[in-house]
mmCIF file of C-alpha atoms in Angstrom:
data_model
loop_
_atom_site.group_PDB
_atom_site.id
_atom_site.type_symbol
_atom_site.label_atom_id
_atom_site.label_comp_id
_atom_site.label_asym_id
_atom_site.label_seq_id
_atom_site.Cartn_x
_atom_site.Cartn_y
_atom_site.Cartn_z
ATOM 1 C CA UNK A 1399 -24.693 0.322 0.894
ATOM 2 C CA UNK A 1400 -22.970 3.225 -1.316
ATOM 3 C CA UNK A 1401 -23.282 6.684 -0.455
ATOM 4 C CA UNK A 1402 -21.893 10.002 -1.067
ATOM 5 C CA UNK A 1403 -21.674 12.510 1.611
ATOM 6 C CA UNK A 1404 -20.950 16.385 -0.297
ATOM 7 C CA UNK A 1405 -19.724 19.142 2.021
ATOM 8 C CA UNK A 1406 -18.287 22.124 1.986
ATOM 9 C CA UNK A 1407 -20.781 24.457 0.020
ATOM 10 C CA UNK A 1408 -21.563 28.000 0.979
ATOM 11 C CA UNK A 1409 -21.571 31.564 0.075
ATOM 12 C CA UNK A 1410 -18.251 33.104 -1.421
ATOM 13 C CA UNK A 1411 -17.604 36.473 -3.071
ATOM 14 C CA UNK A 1412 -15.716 36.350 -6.771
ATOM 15 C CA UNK A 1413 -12.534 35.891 -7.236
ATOM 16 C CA UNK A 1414 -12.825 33.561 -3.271
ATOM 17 C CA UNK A 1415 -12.180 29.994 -3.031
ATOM 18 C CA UNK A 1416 -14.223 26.849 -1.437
ATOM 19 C CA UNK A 1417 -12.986 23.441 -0.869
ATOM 20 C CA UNK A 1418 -15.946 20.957 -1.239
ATOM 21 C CA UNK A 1419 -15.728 17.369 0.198
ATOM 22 C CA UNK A 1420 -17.015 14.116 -1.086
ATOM 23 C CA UNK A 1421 -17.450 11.576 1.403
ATOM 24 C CA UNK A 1422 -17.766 7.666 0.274
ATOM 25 C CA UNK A 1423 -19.327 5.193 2.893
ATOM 26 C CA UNK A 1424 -16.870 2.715 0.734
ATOM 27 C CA UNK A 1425 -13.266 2.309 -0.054
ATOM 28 C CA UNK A 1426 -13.018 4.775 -3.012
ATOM 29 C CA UNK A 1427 -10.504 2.235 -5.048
ATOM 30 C CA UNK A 1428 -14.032 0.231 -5.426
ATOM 31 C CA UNK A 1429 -14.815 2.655 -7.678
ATOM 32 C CA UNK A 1430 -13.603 3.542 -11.311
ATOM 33 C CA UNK A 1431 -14.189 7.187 -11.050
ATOM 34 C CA UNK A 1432 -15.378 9.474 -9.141
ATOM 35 C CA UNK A 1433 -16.330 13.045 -10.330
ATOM 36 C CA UNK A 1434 -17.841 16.392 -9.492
ATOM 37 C CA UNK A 1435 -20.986 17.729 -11.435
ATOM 38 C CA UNK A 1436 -22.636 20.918 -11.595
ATOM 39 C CA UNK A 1437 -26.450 21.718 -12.241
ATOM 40 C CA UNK A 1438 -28.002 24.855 -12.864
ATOM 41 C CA UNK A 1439 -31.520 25.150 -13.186
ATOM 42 C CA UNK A 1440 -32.669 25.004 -17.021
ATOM 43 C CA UNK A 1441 -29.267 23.909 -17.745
ATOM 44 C CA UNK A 1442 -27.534 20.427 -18.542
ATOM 45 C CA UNK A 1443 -25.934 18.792 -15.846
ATOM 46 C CA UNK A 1444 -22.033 19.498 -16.849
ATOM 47 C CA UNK A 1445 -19.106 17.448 -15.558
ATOM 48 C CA UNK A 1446 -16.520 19.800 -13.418
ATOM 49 C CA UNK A 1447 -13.751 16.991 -12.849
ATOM 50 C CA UNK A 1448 -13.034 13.648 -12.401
ATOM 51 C CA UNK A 1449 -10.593 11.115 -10.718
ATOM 52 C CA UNK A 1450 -10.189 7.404 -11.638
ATOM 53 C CA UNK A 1451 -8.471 4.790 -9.526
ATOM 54 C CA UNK A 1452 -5.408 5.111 -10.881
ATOM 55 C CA UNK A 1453 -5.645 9.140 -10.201
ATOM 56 C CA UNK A 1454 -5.858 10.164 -13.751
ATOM 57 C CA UNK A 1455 -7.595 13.805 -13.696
ATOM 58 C CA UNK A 1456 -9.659 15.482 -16.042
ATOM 59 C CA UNK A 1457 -11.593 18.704 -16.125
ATOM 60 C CA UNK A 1458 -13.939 20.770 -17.813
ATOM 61 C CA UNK A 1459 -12.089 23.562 -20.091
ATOM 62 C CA UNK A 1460 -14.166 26.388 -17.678
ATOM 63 C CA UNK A 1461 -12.654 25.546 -14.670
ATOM 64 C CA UNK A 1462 -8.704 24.672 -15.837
ATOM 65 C CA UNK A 1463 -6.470 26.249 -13.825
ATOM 66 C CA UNK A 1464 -8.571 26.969 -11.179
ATOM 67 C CA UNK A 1465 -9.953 23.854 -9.890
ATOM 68 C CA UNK A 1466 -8.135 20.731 -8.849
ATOM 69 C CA UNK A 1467 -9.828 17.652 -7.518
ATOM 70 C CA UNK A 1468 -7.968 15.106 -5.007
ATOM 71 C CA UNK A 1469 -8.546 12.396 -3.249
ATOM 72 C CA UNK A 1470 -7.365 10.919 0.655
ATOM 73 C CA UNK A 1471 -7.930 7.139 -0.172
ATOM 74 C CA UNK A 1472 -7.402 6.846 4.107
ATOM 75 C CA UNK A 1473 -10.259 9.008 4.446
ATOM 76 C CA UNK A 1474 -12.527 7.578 1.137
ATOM 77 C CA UNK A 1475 -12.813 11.224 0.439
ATOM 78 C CA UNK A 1476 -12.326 13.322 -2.641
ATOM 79 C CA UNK A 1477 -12.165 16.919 -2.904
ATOM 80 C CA UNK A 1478 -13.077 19.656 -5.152
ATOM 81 C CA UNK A 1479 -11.071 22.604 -4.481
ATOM 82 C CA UNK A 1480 -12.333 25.970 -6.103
ATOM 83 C CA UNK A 1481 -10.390 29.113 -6.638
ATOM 84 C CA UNK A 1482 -10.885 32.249 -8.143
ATOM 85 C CA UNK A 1483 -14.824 31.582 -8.202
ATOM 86 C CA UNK A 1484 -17.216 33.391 -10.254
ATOM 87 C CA UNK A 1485 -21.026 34.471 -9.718
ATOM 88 C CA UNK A 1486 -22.361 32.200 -13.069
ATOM 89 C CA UNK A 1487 -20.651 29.229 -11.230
ATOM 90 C CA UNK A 1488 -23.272 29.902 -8.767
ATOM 91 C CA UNK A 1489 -25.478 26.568 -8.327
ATOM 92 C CA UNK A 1490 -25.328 22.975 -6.995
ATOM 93 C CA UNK A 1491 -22.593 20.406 -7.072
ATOM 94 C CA UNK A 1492 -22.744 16.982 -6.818
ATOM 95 C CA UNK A 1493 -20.650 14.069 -6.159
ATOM 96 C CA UNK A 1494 -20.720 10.949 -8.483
ATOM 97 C CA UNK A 1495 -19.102 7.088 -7.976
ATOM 98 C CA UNK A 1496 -19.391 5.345 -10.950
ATOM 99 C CA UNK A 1497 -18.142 2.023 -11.870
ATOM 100 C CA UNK A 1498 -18.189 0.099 -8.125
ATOM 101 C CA UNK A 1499 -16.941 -3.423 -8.187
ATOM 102 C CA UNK A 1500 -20.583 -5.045 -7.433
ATOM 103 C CA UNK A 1501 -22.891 -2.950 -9.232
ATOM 104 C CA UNK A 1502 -20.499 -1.196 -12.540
ATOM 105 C CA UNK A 1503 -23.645 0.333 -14.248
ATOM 106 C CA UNK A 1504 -25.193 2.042 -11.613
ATOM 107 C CA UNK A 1505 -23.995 5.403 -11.012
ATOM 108 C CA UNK A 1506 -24.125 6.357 -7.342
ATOM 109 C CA UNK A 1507 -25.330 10.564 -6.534
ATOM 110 C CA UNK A 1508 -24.825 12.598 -3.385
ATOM 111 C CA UNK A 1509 -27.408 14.795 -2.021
ATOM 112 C CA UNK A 1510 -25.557 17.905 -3.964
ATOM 113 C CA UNK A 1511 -24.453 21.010 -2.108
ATOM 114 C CA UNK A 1512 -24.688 24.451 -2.684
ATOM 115 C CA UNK A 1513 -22.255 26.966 -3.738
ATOM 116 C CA UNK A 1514 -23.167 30.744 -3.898
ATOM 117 C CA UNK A 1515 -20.616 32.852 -5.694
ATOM 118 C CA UNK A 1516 -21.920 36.524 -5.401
ATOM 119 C CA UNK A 1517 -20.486 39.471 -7.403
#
């Protein structure tokens, strides 16, 4: 069974940095990408970054520069690291696996954590 263990959330000033963890109970090669997402209440869930098997990156224009997402395929984990955070980035990420070998449509969630960026 998939699943998608997030860590690493908590409360940061501006201008701090987290590292958040993404945890697969699979090999993460099973996967075609896996990305970070970001929710805010009222708002659209928008896509932060993304990794595909081959370890192609991509990210959302906001967070160039600061962000970089990585993966340790010993450890079927993939990170999110965050620097110079801001209080409107304020909400709760989630982990994403889409693509896996035996099911390709279904999209696989984590439980989200939370990141508090206060002025």
């Amino acid at each position: 069974q998939v699943q998608l263990v997030e860590s690493g959330g908590g409360l940061v000033q501006a201008g701090g940095s987290l590292r958040l963890s993404c945890a697969a109970s699979v090999n993460i090669f099973r996967f075609n990408a896996i990305n970070w997402y970001r929710q805010t209440p009222g708002k659209q869930r928008e896509m932060v970054a993304g990794i595909t098997s081959s370890g192609r990156t991509n990210y959302a224009d906001s967070v160039k520069g600061r962000f970089t997402i990585s993966r340790d395929t010993a450890k079927n984990t993939v990170y999110l690291q965050m620097n110079r955070l801001k209080p409107e980035e304020t909400t709760v990420y989630y982990c994403n696996a889409v693509g896996y070998t035996d099911s390709p449509l279904t999209p696989y969630w984590g439980q989200g954590t939370q990141v508090t960026v206060s002025s």
